[in-house]
CSV table of C-alpha atoms in Angstrom, one decimal:
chain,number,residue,atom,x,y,z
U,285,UNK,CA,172.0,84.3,120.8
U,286,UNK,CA,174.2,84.0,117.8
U,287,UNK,CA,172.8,83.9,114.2
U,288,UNK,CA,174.4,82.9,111.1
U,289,UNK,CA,173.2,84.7,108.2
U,290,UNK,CA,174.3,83.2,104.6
U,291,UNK,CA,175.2,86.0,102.9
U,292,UNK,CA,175.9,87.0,99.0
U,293,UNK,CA,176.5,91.0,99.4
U,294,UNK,CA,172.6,91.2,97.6
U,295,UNK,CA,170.3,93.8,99.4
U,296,UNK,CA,167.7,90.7,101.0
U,297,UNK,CA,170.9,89.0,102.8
U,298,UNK,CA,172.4,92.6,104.0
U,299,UNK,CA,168.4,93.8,104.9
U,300,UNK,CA,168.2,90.6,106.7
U,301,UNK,CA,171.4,90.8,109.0
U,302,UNK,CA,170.7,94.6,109.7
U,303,UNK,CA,167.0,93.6,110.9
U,304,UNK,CA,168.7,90.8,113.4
U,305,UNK,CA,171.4,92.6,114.7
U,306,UNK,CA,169.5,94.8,117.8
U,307,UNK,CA,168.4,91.0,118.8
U,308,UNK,CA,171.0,88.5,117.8
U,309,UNK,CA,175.2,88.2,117.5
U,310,UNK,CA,175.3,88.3,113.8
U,311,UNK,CA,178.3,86.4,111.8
U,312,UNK,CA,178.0,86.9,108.0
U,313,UNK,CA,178.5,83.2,106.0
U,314,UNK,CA,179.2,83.2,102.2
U,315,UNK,CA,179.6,79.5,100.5
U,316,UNK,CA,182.0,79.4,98.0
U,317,UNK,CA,183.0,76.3,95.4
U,318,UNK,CA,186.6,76.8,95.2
U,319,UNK,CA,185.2,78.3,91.4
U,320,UNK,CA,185.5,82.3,92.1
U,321,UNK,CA,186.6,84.3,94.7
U,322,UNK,CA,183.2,85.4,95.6
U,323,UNK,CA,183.7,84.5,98.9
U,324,UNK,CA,186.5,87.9,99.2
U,325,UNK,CA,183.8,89.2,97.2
U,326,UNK,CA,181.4,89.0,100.0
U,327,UNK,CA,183.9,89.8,102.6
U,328,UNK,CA,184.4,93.4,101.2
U,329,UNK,CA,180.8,94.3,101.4
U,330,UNK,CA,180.3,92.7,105.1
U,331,UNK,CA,183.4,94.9,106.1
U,332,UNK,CA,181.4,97.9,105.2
U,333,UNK,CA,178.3,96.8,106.6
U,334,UNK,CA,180.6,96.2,110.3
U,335,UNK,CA,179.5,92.9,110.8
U,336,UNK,CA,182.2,89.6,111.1
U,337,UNK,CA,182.3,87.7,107.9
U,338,UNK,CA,183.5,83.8,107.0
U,339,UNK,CA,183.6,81.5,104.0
U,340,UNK,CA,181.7,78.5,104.2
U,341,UNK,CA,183.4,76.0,101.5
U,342,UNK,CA,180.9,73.7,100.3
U,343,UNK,CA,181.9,70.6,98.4
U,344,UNK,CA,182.4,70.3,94.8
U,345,UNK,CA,179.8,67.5,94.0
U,346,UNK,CA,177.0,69.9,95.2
U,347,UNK,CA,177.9,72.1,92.8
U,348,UNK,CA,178.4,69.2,89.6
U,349,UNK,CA,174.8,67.6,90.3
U,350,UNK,CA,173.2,71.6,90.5
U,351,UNK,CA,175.0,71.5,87.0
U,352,UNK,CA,173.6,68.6,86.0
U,353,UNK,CA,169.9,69.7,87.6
U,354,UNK,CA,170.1,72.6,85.3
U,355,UNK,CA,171.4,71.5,82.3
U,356,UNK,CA,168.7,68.6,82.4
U,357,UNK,CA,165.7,70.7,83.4
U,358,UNK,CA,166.9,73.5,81.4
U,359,UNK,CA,166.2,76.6,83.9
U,360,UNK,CA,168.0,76.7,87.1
U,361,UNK,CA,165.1,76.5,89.8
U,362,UNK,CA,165.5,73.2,91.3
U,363,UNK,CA,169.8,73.6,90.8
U,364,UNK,CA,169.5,76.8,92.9
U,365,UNK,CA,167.2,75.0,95.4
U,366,UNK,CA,169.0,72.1,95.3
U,367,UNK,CA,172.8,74.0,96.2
U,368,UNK,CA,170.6,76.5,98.9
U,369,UNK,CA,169.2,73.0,100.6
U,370,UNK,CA,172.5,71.9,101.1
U,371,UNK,CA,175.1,75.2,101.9
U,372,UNK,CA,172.3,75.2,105.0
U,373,UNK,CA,172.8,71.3,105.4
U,374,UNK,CA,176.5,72.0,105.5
U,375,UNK,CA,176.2,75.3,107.3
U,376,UNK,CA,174.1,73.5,110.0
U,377,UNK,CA,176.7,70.4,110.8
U,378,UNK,CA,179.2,72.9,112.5
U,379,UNK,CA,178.5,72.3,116.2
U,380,UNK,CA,179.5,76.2,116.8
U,381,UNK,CA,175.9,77.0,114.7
U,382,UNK,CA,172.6,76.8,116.5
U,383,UNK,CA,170.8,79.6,114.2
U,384,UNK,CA,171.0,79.8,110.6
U,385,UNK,CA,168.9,82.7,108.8
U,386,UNK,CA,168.8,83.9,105.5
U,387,UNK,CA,167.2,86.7,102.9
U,388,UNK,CA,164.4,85.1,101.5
U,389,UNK,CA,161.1,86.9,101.0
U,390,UNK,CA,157.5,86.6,101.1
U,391,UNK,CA,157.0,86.3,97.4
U,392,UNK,CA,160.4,84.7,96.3
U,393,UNK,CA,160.5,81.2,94.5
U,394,UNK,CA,164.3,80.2,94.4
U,395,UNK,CA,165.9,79.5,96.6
U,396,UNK,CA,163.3,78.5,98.7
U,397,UNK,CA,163.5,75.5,101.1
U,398,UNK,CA,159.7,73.8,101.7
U,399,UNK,CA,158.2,74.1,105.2
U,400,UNK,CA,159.2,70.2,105.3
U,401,UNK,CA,162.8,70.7,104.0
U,402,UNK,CA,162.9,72.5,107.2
U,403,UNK,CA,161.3,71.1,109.9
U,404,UNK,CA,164.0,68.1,108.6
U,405,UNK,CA,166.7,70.5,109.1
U,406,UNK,CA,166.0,71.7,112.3
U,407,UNK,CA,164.9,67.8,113.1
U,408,UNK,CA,167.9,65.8,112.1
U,409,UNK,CA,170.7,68.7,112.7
U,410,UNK,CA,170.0,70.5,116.3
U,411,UNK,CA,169.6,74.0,114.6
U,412,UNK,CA,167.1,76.3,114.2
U,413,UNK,CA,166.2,77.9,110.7
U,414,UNK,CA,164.9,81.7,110.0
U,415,UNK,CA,164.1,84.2,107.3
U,416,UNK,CA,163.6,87.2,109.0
U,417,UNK,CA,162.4,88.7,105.7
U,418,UNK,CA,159.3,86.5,105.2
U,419,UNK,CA,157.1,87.9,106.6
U,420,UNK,CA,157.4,91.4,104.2
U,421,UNK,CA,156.2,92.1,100.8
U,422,UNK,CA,158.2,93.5,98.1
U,423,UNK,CA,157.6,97.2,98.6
U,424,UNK,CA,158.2,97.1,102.5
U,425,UNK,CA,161.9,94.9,102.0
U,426,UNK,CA,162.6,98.4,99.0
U,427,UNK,CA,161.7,100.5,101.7
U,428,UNK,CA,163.7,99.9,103.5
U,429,UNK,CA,166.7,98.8,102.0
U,430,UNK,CA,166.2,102.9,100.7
U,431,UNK,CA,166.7,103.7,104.5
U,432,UNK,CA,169.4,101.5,105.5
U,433,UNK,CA,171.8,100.7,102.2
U,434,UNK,CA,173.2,101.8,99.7
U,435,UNK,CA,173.0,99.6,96.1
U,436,UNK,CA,174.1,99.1,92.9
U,437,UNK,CA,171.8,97.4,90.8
U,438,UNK,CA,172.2,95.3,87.0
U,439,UNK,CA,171.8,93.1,84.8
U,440,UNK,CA,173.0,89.3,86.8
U,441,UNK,CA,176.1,89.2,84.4
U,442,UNK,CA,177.8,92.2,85.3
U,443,UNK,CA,177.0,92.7,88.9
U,444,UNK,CA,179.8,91.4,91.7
U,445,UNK,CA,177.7,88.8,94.0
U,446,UNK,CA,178.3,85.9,95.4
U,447,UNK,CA,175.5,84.2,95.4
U,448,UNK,CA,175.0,80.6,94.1
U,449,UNK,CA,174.2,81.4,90.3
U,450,UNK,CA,177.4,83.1,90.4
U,451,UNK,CA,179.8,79.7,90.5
U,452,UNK,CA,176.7,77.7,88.7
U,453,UNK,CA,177.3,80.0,85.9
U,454,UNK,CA,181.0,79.7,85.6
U,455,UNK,CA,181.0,76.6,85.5
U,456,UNK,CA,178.5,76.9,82.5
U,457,UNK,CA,180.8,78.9,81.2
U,458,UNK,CA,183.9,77.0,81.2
U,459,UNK,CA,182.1,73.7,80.1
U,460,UNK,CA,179.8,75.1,77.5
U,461,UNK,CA,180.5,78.8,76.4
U,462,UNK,CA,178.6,82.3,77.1
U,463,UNK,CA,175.9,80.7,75.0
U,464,UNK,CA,174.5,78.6,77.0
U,465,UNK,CA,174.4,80.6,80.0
U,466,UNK,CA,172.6,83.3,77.9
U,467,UNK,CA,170.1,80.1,77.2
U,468,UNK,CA,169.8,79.0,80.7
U,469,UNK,CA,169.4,81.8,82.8
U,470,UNK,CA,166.6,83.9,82.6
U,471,UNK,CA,167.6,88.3,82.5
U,472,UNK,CA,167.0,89.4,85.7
U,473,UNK,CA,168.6,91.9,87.8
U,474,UNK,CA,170.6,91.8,90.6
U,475,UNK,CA,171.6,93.8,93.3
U,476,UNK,CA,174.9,94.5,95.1
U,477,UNK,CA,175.4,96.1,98.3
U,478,UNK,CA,177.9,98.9,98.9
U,479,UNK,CA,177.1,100.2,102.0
U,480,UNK,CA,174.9,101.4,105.2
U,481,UNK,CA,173.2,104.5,104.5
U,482,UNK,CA,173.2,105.2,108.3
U,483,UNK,CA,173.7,103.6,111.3
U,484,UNK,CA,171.1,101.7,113.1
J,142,UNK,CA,157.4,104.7,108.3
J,143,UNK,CA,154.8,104.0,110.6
J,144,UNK,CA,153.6,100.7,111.1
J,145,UNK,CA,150.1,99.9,112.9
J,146,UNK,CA,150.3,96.3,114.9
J,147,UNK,CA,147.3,94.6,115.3
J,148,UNK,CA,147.9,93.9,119.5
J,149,UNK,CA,145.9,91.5,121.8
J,150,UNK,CA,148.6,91.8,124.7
J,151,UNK,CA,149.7,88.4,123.8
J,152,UNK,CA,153.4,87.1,123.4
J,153,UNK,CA,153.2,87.3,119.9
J,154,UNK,CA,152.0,90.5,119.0
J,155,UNK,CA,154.8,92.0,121.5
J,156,UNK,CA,157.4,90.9,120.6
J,157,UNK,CA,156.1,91.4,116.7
J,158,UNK,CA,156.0,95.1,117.7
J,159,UNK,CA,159.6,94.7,119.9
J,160,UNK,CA,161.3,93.3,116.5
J,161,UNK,CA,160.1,96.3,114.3
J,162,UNK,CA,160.6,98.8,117.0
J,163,UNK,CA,164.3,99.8,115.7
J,164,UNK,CA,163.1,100.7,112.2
J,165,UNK,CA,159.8,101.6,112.1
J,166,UNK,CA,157.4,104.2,114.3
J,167,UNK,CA,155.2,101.8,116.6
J,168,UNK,CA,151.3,101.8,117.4
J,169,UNK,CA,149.5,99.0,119.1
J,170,UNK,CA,146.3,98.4,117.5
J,171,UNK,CA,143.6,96.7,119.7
J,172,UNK,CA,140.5,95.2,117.9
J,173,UNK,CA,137.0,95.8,119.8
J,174,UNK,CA,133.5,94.9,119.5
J,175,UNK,CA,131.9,96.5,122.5
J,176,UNK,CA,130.8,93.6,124.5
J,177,UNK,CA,134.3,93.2,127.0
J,178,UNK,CA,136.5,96.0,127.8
J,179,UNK,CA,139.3,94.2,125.8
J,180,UNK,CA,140.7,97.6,124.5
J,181,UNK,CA,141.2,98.8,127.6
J,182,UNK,CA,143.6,95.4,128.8
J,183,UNK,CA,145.5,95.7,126.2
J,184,UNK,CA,146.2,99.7,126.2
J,185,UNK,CA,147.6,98.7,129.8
J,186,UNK,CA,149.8,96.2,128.9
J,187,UNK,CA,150.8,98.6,125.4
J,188,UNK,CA,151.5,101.1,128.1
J,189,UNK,CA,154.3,98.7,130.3
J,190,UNK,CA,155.6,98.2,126.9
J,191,UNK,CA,155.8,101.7,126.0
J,192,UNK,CA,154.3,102.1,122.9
J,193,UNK,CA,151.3,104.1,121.4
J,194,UNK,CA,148.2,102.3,121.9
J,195,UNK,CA,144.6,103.0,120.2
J,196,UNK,CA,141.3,101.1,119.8
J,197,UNK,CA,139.5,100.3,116.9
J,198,UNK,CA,136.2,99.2,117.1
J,199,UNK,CA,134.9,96.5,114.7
J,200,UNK,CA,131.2,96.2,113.4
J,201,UNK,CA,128.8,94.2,115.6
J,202,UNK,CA,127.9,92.2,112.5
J,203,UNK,CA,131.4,90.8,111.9
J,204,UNK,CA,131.4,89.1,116.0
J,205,UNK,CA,127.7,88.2,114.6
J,206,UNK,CA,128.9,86.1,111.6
J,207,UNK,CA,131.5,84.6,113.5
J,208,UNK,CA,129.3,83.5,115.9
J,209,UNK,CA,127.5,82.1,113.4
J,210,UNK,CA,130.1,80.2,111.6
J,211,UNK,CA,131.3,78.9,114.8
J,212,UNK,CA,128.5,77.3,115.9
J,213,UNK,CA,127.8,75.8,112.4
J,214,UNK,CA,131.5,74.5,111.9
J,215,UNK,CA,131.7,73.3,116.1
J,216,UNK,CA,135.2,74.6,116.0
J,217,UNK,CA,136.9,78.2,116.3
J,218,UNK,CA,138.9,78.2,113.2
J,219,UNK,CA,137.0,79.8,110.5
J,220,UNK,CA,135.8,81.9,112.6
J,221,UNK,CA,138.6,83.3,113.8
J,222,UNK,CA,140.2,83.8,110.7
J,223,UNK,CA,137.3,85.5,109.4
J,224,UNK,CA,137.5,88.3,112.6
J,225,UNK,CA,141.2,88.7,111.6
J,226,UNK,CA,140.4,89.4,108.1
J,227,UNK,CA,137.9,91.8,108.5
J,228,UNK,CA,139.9,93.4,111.3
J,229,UNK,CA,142.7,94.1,108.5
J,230,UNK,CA,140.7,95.3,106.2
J,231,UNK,CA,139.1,97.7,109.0
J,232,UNK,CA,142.5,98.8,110.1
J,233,UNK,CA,143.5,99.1,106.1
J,234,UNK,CA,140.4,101.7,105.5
J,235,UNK,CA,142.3,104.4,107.8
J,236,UNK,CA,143.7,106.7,105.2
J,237,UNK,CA,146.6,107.3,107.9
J,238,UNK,CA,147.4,103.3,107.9
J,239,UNK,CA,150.2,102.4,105.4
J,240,UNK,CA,151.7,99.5,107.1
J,241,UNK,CA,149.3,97.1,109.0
J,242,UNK,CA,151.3,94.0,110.8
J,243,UNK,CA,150.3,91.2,112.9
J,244,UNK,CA,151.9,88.5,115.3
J,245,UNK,CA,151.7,85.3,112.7
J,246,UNK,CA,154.2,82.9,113.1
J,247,UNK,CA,155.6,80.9,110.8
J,248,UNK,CA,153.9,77.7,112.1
J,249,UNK,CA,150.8,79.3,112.8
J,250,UNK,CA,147.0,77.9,111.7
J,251,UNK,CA,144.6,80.2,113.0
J,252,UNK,CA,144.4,83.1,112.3
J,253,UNK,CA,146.7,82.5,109.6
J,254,UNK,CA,145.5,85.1,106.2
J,255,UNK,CA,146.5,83.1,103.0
J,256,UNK,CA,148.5,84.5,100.5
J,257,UNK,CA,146.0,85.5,97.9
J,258,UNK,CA,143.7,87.2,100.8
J,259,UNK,CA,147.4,89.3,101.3
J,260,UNK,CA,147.5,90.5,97.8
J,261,UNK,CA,143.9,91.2,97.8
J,262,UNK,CA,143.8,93.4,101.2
J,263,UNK,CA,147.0,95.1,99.7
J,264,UNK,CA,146.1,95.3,96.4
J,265,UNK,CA,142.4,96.4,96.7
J,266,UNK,CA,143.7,98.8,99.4
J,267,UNK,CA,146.6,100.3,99.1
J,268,UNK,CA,148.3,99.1,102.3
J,269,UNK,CA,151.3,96.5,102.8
J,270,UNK,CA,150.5,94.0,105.2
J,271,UNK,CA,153.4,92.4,107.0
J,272,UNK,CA,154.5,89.7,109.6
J,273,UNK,CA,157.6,90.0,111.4
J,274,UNK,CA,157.6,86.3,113.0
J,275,UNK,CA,156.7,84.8,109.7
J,276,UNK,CA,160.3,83.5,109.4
J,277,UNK,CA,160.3,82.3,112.6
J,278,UNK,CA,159.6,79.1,114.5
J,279,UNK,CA,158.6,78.0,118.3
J,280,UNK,CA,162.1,77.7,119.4
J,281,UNK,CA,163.4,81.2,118.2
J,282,UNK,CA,159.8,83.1,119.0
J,283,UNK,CA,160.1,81.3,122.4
J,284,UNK,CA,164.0,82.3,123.1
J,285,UNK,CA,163.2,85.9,122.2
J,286,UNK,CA,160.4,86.2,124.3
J,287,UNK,CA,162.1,84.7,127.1
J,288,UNK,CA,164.9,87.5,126.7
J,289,UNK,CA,162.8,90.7,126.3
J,290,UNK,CA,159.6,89.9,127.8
J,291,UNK,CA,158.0,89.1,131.7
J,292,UNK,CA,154.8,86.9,130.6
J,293,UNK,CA,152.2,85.4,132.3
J,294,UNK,CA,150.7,82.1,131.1
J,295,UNK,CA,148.0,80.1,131.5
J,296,UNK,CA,144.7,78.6,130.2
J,297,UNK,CA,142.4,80.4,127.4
J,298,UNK,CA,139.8,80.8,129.8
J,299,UNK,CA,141.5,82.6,133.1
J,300,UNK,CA,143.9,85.0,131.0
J,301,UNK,CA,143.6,88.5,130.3
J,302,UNK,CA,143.7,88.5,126.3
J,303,UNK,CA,142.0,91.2,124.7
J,304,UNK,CA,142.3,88.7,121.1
J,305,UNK,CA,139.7,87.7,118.8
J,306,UNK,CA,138.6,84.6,121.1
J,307,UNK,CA,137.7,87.0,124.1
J,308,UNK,CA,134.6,88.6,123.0
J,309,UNK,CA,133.3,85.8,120.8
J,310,UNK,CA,133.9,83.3,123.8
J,311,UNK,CA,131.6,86.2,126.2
J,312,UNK,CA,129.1,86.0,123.0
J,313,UNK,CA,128.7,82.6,123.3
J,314,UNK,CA,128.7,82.7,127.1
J,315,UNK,CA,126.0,85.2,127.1
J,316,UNK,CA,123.8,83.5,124.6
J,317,UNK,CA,124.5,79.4,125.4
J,318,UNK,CA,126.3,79.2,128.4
J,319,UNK,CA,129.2,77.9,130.0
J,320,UNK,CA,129.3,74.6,128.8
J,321,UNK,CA,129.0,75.8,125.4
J,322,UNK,CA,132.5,77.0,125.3
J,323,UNK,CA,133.9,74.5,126.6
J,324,UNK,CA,132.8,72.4,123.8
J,325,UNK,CA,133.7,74.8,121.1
J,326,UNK,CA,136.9,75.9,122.0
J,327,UNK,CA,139.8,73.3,122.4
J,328,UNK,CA,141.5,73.8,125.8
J,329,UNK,CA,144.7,75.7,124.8
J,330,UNK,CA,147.6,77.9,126.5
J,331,UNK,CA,147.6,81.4,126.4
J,332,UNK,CA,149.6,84.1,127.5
J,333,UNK,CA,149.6,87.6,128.7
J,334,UNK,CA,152.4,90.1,128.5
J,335,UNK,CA,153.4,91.5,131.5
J,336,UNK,CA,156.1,93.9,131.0
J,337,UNK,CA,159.3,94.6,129.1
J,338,UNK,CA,162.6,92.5,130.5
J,339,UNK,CA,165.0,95.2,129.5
J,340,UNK,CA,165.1,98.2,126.7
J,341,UNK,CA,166.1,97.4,123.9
């Protein structure tokens, strides 16, 4: 069976293909705006982790009304939400996808689709949904990303992802300055993937 | 890093143990009160799987209470969610267990722990509990099976399980007879793992 895992080059993405990949035919997906190229981005770290990689353009207005979302709410948790929901909307309309699966974790909070939001998915668009990571805890998903990658981590502004603050934020940017980025976004860390530490 | 699977010789905690086969070292971990040889099922089927098997006996008083509850409530639930914890948290007490997991399924109900019951086994301690079908649904869990696994199905109170249900069922048997079973416990599906399909 072939799964396509949406991928940003972060560690839950990578863990998450490398844990389907003795079951399923894995394809890397990374959604991209038209914004940044974090879609080559993306491709570079796939290439070192050996598995096939494409870029999933996703439409422009998703992106303006997560920018609306956040400058509204004023913190990006229903934006992020809101551009996840539909990249696997999107991602699930091409007839060639049956399985879409993606990093999220036990304990994470965005971008987290509701069990609803799913069983609607899988309902209205023929596919099935999976997070092969949600079933783990924060100190088993570090364990073993220790075995199996190797990671650069920092501060979200100066680590190369591709995930969906990365366009979100740019657009901030270019509408209204560093500022308000700085004002949106809580600090947080981030984490890139460079490579497998070993083969599986 | 070893990882103990709580195993009833069901679909679901084989194919748990299948998926974290290629990154963590394996045992099957049958629960048993002493009243069914249910250990001894299930080290037969762990053995066609090829994995490590063991039996941990459980305290008479915890089949007791369930008993209890189960009678009170007229339905199984509680009571078998109450087994499962306590069965953690015995398996959690081994100094030599790190990493307890289980075969809960995303769209599980029973036994289903919560979240905060998680946090507490883990926090209180010291072990990571995990669930490698969490982030999966019927379809998926089905289709996976059906690739890796010869299973034999059929209803609760004809198959060889050596799960929660078996012994409390015998319990009730022994003390109110037949009939009361029948009335406690909703006529349901359950299935038996035979044997491997292919190595993984």
């Amino acid at each position: 069976m072939k799964v396509s895992v949406l991928f940003s080059g972060g560690k839950d993405s990578s863990l998450s293909a490398l844990l389907l990949e003795p079951f399923f035919e894995v394809e890397l997906v990374t959604c991209n705006f038209g914004l940044l190229p974090t879609g080559e981005i993306a491709a570079k770290t796939a290439e070192e982790l050996h598995f096939p990689h494409r870029i999933l353009s996703l439409e422009r207005e998703i992106l303006e009304k997560a920018y609306e979302m956040i400058l509204k709410e004023g913190f990006p948790k229903s934006a992020i939400n809101y551009i996840h929901e539909r990249a696997v909307e999107t991602l699930a309309l091409d007839p060639a996808v049956k399985l879409i699966a993606d990093g999220t974790r036990r304990d994470d909070r965005v971008p987290v689709l509701s069990i609803s939001q799913v069983r609607s998915i899988e309902d209205r668009l023929g596919v099935q949904y999976s997070c092969p990571l949600k079933g783990y805890g924060k100190k088993v998903v570090d364990s073993l990303v220790g075995c199996y990658l190797n990671v650069e981590q920092g501060p979200s502004e100066s680590t190369q992802k591709a995930d969906y603050e990365t366009e979100l934020r740019e657009l901030i940017r270019q509408r209204q300055g560093e500022e308000k980025i700085k004002e949106l976004f809580p600090v947080h860390f981030q984490s890139h993937v460079l490579s497998r530490k070993k083969r599986l």
